[in-house]
Coordinates of C-alpha atoms in Angstrom, one line a residue:
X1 CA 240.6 39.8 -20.7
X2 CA 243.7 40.6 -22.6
X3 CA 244.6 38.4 -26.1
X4 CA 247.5 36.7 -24.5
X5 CA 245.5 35.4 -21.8
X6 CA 242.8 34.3 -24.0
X7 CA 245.0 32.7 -26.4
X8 CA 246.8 31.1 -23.0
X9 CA 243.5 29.6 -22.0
X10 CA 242.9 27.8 -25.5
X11 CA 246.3 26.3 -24.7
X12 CA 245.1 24.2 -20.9
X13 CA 241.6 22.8 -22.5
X14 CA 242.6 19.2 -23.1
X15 CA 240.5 17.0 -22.4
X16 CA 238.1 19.3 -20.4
X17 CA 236.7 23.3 -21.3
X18 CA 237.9 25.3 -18.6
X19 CA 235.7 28.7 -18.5
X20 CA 236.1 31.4 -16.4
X21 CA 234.0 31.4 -13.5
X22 CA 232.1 34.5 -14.3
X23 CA 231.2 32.6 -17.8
X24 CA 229.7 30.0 -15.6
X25 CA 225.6 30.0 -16.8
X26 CA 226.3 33.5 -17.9
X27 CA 223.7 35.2 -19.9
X28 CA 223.0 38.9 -21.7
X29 CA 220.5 41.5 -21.3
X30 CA 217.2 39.3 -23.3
X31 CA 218.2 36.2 -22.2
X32 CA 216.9 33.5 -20.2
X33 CA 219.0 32.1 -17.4
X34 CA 221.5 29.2 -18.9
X35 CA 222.4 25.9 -17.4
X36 CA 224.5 26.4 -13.6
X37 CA 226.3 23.0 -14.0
X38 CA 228.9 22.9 -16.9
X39 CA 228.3 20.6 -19.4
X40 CA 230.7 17.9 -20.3
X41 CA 233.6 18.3 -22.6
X42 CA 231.8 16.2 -25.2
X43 CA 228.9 18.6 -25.4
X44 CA 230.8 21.8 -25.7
X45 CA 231.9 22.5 -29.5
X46 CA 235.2 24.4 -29.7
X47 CA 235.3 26.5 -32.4
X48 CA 238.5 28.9 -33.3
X49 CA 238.5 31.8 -36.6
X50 CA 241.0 34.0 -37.8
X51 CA 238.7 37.4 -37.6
X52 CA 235.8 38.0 -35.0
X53 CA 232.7 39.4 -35.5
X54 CA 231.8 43.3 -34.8
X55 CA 228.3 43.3 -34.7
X56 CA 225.0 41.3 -33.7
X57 CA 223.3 42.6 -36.0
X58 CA 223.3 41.2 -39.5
X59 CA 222.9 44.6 -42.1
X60 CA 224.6 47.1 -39.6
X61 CA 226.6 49.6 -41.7
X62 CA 230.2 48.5 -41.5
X63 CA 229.2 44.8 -40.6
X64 CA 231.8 42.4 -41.7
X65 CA 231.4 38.8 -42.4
X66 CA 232.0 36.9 -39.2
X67 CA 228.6 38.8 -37.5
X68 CA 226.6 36.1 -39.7
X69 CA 227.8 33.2 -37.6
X70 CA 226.3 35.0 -34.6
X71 CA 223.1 36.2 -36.4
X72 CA 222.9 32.7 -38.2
X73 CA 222.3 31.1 -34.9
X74 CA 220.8 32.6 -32.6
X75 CA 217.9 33.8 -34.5
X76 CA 215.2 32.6 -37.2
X77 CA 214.1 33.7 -40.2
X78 CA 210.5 32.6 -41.8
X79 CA 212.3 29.5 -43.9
X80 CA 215.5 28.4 -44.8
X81 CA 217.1 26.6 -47.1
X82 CA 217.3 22.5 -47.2
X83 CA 220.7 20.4 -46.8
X84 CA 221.3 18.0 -49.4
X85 CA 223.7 15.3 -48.4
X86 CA 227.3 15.3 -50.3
X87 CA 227.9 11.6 -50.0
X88 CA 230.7 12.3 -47.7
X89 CA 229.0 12.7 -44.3
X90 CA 228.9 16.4 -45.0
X91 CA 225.8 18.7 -46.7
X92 CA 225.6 21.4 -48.5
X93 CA 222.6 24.0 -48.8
X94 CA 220.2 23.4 -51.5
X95 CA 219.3 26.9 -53.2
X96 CA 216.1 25.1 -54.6
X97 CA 214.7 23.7 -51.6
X98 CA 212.7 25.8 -49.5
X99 CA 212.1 24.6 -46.3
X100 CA 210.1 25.9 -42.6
X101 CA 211.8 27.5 -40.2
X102 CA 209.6 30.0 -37.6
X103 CA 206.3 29.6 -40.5
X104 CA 205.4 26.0 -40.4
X105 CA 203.8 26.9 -43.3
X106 CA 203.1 29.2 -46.5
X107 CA 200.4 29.3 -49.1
X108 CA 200.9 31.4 -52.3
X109 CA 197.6 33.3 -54.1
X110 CA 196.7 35.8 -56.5
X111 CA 198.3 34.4 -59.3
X112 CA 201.6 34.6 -57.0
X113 CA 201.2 38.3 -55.8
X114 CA 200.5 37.4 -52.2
X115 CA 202.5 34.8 -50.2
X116 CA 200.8 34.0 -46.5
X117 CA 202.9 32.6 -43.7
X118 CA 200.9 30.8 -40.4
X119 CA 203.4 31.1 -37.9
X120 CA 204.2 28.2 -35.2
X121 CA 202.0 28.9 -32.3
X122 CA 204.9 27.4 -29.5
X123 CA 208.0 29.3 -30.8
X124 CA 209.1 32.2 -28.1
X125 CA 212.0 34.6 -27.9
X126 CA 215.0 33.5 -25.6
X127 CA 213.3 35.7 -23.1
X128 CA 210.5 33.9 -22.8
X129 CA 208.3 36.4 -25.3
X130 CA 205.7 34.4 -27.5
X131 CA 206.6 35.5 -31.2
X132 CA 203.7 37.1 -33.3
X133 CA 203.4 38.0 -36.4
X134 CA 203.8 41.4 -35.2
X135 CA 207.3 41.1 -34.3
X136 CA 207.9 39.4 -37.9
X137 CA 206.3 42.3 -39.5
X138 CA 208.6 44.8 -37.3
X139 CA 211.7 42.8 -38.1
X140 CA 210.6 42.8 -41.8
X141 CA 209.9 46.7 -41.5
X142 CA 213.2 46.8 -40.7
X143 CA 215.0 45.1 -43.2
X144 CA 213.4 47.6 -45.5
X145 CA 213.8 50.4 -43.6
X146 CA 217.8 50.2 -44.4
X147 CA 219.2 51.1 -47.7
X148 CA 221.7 47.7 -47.3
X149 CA 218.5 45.5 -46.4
X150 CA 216.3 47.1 -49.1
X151 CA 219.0 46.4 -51.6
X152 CA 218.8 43.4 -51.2
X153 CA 214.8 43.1 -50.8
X154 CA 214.4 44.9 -53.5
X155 CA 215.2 41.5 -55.5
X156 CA 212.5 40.1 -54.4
X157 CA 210.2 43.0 -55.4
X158 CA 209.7 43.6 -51.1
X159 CA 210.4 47.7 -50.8
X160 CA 207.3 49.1 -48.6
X161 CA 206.2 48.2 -45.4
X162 CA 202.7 48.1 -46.2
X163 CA 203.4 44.5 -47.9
X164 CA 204.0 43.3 -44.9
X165 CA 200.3 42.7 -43.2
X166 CA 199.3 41.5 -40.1
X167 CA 196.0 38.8 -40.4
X168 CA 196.6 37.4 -36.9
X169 CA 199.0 36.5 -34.1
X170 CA 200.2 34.1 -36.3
X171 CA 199.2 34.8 -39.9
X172 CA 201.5 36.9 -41.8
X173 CA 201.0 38.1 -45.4
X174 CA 203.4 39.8 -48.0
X175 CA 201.8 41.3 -51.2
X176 CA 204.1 41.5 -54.1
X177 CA 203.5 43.9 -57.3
X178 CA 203.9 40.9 -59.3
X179 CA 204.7 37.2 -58.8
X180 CA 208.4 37.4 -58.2
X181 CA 210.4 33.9 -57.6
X182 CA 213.2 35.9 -56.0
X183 CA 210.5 36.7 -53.1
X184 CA 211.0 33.7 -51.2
X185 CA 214.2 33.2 -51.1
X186 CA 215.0 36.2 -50.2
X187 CA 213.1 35.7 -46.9
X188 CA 216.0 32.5 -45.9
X189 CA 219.0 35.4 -46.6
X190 CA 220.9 36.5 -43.3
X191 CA 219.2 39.7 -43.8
X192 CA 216.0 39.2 -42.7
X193 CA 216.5 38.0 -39.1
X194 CA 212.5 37.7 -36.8
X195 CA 213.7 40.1 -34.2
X196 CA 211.8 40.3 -30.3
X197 CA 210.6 44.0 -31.0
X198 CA 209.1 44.2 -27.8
X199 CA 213.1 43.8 -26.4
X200 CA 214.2 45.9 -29.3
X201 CA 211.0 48.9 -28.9
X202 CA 212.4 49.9 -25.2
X203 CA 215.8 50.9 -26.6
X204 CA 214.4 52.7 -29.7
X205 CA 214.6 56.2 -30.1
X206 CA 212.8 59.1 -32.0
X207 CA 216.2 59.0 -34.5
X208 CA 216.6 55.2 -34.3
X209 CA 213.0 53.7 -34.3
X210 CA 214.0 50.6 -35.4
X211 CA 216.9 50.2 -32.5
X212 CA 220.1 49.8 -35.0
X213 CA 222.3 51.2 -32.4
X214 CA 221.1 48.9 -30.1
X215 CA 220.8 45.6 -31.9
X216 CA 224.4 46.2 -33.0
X217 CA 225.7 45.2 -29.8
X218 CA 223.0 42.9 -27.8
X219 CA 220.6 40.2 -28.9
X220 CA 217.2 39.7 -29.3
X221 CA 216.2 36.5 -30.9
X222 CA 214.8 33.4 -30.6
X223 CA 216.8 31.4 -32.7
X224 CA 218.3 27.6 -32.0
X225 CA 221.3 29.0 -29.8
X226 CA 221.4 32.1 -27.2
X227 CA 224.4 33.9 -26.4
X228 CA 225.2 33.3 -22.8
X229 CA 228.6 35.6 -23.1
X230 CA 230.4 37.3 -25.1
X231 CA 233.3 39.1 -25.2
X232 CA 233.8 40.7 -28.8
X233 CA 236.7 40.7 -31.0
X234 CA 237.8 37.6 -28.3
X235 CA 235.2 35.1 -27.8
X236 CA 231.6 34.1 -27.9
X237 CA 229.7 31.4 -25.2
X238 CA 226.4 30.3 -27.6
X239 CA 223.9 28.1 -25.4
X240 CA 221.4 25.8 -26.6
X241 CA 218.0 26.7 -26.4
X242 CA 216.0 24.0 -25.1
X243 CA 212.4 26.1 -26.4
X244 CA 213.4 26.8 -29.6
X245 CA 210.4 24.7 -31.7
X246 CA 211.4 25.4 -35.5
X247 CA 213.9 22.4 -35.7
X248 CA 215.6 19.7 -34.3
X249 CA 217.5 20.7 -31.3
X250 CA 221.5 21.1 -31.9
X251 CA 223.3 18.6 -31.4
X252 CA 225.6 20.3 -28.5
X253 CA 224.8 21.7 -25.5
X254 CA 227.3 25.0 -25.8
X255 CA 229.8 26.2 -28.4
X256 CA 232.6 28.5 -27.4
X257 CA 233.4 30.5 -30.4
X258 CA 237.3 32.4 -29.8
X259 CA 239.4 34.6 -32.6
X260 CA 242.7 33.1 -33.0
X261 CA 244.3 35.5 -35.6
X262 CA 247.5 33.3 -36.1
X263 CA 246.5 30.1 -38.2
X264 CA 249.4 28.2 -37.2
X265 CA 247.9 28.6 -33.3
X266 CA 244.6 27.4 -34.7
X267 CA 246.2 24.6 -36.4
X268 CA 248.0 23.6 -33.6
X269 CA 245.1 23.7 -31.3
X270 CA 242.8 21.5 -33.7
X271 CA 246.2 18.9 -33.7
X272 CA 246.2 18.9 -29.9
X273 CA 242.5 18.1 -29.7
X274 CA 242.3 22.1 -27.8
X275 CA 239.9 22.8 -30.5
X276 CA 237.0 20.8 -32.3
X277 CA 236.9 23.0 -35.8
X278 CA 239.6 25.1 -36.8
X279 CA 238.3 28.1 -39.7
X280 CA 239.9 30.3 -42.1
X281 CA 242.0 28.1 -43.3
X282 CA 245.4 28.7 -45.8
X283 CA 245.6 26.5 -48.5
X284 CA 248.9 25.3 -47.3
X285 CA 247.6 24.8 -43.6
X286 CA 245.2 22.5 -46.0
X287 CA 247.5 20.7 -47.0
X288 CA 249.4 20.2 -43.7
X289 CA 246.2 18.9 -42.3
X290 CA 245.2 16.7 -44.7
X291 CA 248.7 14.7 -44.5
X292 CA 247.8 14.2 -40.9
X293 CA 245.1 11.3 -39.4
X294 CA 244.0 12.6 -36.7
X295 CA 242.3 15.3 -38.4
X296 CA 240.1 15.7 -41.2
X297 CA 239.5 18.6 -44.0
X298 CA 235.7 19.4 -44.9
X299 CA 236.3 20.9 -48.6
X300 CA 233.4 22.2 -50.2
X301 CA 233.5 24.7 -53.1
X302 CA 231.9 27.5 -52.3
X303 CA 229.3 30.1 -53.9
X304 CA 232.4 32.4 -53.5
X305 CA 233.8 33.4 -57.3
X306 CA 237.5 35.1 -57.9
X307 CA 238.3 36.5 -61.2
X308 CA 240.5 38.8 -63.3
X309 CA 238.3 41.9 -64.4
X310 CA 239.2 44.0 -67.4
X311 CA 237.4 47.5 -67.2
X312 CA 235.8 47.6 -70.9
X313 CA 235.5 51.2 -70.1
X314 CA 239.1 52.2 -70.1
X315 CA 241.9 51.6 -73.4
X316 CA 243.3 49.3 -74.0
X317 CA 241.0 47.0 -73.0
X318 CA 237.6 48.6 -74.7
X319 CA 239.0 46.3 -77.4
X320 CA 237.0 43.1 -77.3
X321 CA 240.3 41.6 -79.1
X322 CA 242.6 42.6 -76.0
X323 CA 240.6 41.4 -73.7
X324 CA 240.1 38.1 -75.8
X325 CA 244.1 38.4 -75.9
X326 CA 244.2 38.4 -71.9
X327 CA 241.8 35.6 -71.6
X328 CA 244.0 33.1 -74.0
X329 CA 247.0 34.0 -72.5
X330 CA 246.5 33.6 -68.9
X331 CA 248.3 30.5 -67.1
X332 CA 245.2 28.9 -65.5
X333 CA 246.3 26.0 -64.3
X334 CA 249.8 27.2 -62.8
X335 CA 247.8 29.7 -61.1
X336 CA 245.2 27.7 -59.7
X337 CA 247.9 25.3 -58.2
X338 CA 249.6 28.3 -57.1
X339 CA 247.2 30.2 -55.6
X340 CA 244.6 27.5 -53.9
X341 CA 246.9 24.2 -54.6
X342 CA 243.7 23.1 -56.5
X343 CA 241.4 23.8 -54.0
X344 CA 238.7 24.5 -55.4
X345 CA 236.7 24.2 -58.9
X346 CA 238.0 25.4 -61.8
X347 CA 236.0 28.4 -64.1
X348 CA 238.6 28.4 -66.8
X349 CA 239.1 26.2 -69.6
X350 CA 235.3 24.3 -71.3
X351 CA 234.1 24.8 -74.8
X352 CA 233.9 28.3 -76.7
X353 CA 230.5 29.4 -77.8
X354 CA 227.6 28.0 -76.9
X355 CA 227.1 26.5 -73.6
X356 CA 226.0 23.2 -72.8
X357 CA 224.0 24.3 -69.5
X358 CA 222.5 27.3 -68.1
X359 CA 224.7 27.3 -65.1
X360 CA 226.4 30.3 -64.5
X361 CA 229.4 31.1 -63.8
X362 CA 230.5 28.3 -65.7
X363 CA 233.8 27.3 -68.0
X364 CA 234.4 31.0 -70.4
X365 CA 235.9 28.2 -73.1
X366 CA 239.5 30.0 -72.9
X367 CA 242.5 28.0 -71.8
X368 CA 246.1 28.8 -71.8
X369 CA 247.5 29.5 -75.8
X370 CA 249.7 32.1 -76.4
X371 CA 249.2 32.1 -79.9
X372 CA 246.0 33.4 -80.3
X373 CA 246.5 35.9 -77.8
X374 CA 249.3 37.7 -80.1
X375 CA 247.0 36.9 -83.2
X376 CA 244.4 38.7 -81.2
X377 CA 246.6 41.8 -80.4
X378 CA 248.0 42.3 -83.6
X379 CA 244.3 42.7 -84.9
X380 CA 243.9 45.2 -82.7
X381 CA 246.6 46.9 -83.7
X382 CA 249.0 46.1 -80.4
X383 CA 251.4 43.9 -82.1
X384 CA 254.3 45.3 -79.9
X385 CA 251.7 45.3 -76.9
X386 CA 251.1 47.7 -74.3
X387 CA 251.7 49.2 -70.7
X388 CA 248.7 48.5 -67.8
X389 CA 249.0 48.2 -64.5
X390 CA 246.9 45.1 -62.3
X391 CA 245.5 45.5 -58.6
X392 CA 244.7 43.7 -55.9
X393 CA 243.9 44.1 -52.0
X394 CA 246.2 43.5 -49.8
X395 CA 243.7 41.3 -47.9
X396 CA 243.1 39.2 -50.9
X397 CA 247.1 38.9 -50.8
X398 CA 247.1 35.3 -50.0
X399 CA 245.7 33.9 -53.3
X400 CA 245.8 37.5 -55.4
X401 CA 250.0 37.7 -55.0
X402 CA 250.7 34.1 -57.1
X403 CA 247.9 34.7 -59.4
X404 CA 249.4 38.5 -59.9
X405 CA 253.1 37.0 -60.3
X406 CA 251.8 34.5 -62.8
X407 CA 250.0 36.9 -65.1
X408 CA 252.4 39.5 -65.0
X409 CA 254.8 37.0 -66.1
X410 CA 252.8 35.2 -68.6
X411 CA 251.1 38.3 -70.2
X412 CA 255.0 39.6 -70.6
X413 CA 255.3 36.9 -73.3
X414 CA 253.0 37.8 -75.2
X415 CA 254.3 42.1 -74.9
X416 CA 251.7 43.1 -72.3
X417 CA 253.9 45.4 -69.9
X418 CA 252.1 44.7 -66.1
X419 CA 252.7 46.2 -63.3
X420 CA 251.3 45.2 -59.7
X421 CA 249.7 47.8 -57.4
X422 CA 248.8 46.4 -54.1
X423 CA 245.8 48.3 -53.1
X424 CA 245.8 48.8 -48.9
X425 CA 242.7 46.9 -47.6
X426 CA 238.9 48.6 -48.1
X427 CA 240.6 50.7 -50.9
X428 CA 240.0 48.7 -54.0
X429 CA 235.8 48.6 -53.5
X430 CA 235.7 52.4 -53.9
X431 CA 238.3 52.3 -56.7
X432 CA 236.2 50.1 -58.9
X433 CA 232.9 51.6 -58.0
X434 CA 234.6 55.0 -59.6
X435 CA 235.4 52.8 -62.3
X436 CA 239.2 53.6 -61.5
X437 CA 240.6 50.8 -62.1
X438 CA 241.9 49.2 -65.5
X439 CA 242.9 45.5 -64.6
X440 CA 242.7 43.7 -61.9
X441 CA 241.8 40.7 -59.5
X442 CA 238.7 41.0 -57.0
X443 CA 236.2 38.2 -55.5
X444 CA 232.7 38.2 -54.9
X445 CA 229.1 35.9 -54.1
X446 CA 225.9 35.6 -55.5
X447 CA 223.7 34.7 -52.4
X448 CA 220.9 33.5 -55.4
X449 CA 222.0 31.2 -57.7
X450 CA 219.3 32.1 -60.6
X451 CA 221.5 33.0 -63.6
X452 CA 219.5 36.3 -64.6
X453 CA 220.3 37.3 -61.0
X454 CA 223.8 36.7 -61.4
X455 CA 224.0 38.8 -64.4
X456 CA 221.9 41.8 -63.3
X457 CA 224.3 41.5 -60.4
X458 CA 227.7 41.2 -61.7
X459 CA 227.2 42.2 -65.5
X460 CA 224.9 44.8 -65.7
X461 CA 224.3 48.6 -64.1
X462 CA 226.8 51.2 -62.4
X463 CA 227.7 49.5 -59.3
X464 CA 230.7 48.1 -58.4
X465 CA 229.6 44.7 -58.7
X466 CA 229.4 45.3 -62.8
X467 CA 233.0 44.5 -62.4
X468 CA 233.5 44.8 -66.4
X469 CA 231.9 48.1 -66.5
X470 CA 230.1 45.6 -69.3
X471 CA 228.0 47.8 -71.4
X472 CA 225.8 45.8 -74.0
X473 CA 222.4 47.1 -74.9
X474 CA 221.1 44.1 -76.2
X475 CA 223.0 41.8 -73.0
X476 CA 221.0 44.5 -70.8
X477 CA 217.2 43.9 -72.5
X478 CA 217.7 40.2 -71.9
X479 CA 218.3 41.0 -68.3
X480 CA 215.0 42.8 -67.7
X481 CA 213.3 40.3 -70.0
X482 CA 214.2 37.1 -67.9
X483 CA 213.6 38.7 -64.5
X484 CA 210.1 37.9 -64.5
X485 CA 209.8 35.4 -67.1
X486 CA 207.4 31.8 -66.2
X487 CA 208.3 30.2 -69.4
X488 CA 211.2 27.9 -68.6
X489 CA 212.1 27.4 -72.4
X490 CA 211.6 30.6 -73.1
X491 CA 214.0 31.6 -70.1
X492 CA 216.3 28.8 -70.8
X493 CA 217.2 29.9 -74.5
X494 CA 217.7 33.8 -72.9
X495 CA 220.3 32.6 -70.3
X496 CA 222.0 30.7 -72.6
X497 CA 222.1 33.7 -75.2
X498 CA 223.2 35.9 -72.0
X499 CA 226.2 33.5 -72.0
X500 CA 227.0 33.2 -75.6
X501 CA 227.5 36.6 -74.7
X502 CA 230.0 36.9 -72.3
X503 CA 232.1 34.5 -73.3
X504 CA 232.6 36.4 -76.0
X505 CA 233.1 40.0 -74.8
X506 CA 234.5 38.6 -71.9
X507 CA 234.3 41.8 -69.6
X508 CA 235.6 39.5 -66.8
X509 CA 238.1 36.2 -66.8
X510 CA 236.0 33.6 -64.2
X511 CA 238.8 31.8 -62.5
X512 CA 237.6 29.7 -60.2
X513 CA 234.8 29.0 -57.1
X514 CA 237.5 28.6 -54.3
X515 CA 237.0 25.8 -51.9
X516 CA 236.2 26.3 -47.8
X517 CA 238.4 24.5 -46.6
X518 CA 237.4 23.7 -42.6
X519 CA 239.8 21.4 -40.4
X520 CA 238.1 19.4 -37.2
X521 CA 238.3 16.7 -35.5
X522 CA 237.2 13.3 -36.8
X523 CA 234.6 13.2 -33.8
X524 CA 232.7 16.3 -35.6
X525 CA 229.7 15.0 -37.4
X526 CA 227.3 16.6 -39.8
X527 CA 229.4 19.3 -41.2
X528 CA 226.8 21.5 -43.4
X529 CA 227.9 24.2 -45.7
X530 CA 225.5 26.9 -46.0
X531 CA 226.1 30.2 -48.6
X532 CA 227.3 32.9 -46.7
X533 CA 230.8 30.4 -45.5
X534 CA 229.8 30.4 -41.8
X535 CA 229.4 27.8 -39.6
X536 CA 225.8 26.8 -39.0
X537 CA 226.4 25.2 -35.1
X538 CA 222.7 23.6 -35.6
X539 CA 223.5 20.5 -37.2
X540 CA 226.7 19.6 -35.6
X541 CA 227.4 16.7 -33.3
X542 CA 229.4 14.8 -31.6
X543 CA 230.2 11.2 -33.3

């Protein structure tokens, strides 16, 4: 189907989902038959996105973003994380409570170095498969098996196959080297999906034992939805599975995913009542939507952080007084209403020194005072400041272009000379993993919320991610030091030397955790934000 006639059938729904008659209890290779009679219009869930997803696979090299919405739903992992309620009629995932999914339950031994899962005895893939413990150990083989899933794994101190061991059908162990608290958790990431390797194992191949290939482009799961059809980079039919055992049942029947690249189609369908939940959202759309009543805005700030990163590596700003200088002189709050009309919660501003939680990121303790910044460069011998150039990706351009005009004008002020590069799309990661780039704006996530993780992640090490290129030898031996610490006072007081730290060499300028923004219709119930900003279709319904 071509995009104009796809985008032409969003515009007839009304009041009733018209499908194609080949859609019509469609189903893909793995699947179990769907329902022949089309559900009613109030069980279907309309859902429309800016970008689609390319994959159905979750650490496929070259994945982008939008495969997790697939992935998220239509298979399980061993647990995930709880929803805590907002107060609002929305959730939001709670990083600290760890609840079943496919293992009913888990018992941890050894003083922590072994962690054994016992398996629900009625779960089964979508094609009608029984899942064993077999096929967890296979998908968890596999996670390992790929240089992005062992990354990631490796966290949790999970890097070998032979951890993974097989008691029974349904009696799974993993042996850790040492008690690691990053273990479980890891296991509710998107990464480590419980794939039907008995589907998978008849398209493997001598070069692709694990079927990569393969899984990138069909399902195998036995997750709470099953894809019924799919047409990709267009749209995505998702059908309930009425076997799945590890939760509640969704609360609709179908959900019809479709890419709508121009936001003010998607807004215009959501206003219509053509669609039910309307993603990707501007912040100005936001604010067209929520001066509307038919409508509502779910705004939840997200784990998502965006910043202004100084490379501590390069001159000028090797000087802990320049980039002190930057920090007082930037104009937070004209760039926050600039960039995300406040949408969002605000990183800048709180007190200087030492920090009143262990949170992080948190409040750096600099607000806007021009000032000190000049105080700051004159120390440093800048008095009649300097030349530097700032970058951002074109894809960022939305909220990176105000916050770019803002600083290059307010910086000017104070004799910092900036100009803007706009770096094309996909460029600026391999500029800044080559440690390239002098100054410049850039946003990331930390999937674990555990502060130490945050700063091995982002503050520490030669990856791009050590967006600071911070190098502090002391700052480094408390990162090792905390990541298997059991004291919590002990750990408590590192953190919150960590952050002492950083506020004061302040590598990177935290700006802000921006807010995901969703428009639907007021009928939508149970909206519940989950860390990777994709929709979790389980615990949606119709009000």
């Amino acid at each position: 189907m071509k995009r104009r006639d796809f985008l032409a059938l969003g515009g007839a729904v009304g009041a009733n989902l018209v499908l194609p008659a080949k859609w019509a209890g469609a189903q893909t290779t793995g699947q179990t038959a769907g329902q022949t009679a089309a559900p009613s219009r109030d069980n279907i869930l309309r859902v429309l996105s800016e970008g689609a997803a390319n994959s159905f696979d979750t650490f496929s090299v070259g994945v982008n973003r939008n495969a997790m919405q697939i992935t998220w739903n239509i298979y399980d992992r061993l647990v995930r994380f709880a929803y805590k309620d907002r107060g609002d009629g929305t959730a939001i995932y709670d990083y600290f409570d760890i609840q079943p999914e496919l293992a009913e339950s888990w018992e941890i031994s050894q003083g922590g170095k072994a962690i054994t899962f016992y398996l629900r005895r009625d779960a089964v893939f979508h094609d009608g498969n029984p899942v064993t413990a077999a096929d967890v150990k296979w998908s968890l083989d596999r996670v390992v098996a790929s240089p992005i899933g062992k990354a990631q794994f490796t966290t949790g101190s999970m890097t070998d196959p032979e951890q993974f061991v097989v008691i029974d059908d349904h009696t799974l162990r993993i042996d850790l080297p040492q008690p690691d608290r990053f273990a479980l958790p890891n296991l509710a990431l998107p990464y480590p999906i419980i794939v039907n390797s008995r589907l998978a194992l008849e398209h493997a191949t001598d070069g692709d034992p694990f079927a990569m290939e393969w899984l990138q482009a069909n399902p195998a799961g036995g997750g709470p939805f099953q894809l019924a059809r799919a047409d990709m980079g267009e749209r995505i039919l998702f059908q309930r599975f009425a076997d799945w055992k590890s939760g509640p049942l969704p609360g609709f029947e179908q959900v019809l995913w479709q890419t709508v690249p121009a936001a003010e189609n998607r807004v215009a369908a959501l206003l219509k009542g053509d669609a039910d939940v309307a993603q990707d959202l501007a912040p100005k759309d936001v604010q067209d939507l929520l001066d509307n009543d038919t409508v509502k805005v779910v705004g939840v700030p997200t784990s998502t952080f965006q910043l202004v990163g100084m490379n501590s590596r390069m001159q000028p700003f090797d000087d802990v007084r320049v980039r002190q200088a930057v920090a007082w002189a930037l104009p937070y709050d004209a760039m926050f209403q600039a960039a995300l009309f406040g949408r969002g919660e605000p990183l800048f501003g709180g007190t200087p020194g030492a920090p009143e939680t262990t949170r992080f990121p948190q409040p750096l303790g600099y607000s806007t005072d021009p000032d000190r910044a000049r105080a700051l460069l004159a120390e440093a011998g800048l008095a009649d400041g300097f030349d530097t150039t700032f970058s951002y990706e074109l894809s960022l351009a939305t909220v990176a272009e105000p916050v770019a005009l803002l600083l290059q004008e307010s910086l000017g002020k104070i004799g910092i000379r900036v100009t803007i590069d706009k770096v094309p799309a996909g460029q600026l990661g391999t500029l800044l993993q080559e440690k390239k780039v002098p100054f410049f704006f850039e946003a990331s996530i930390s999937y674990l919320t555990d502060p130490d993780y945050f700063f091995r992640v982002f503050y520490s090490g030669e990856t791009r991610w050590n967006f600071g290129s911070y190098q502090n030898p002391e700052f480094d031996a408390l990162v090792e030091k905390t990541r298997f610490e059991t004291d919590q006072a002990t750990y408590d007081a590192d953190v919150r030397t960590m952050i002492e730290m950083v506020k004061r060499d302040v590598p990177v300028i935290m700006l802000w955790n921006p807010s995901l923004d969703t428009g639907m219709q007021k009928t939508v119930e149970n909206y519940s934000y989950s860390f990777h900003r994709q929709l979790d279709f389980r615990p949606l319904a119709r009000g």
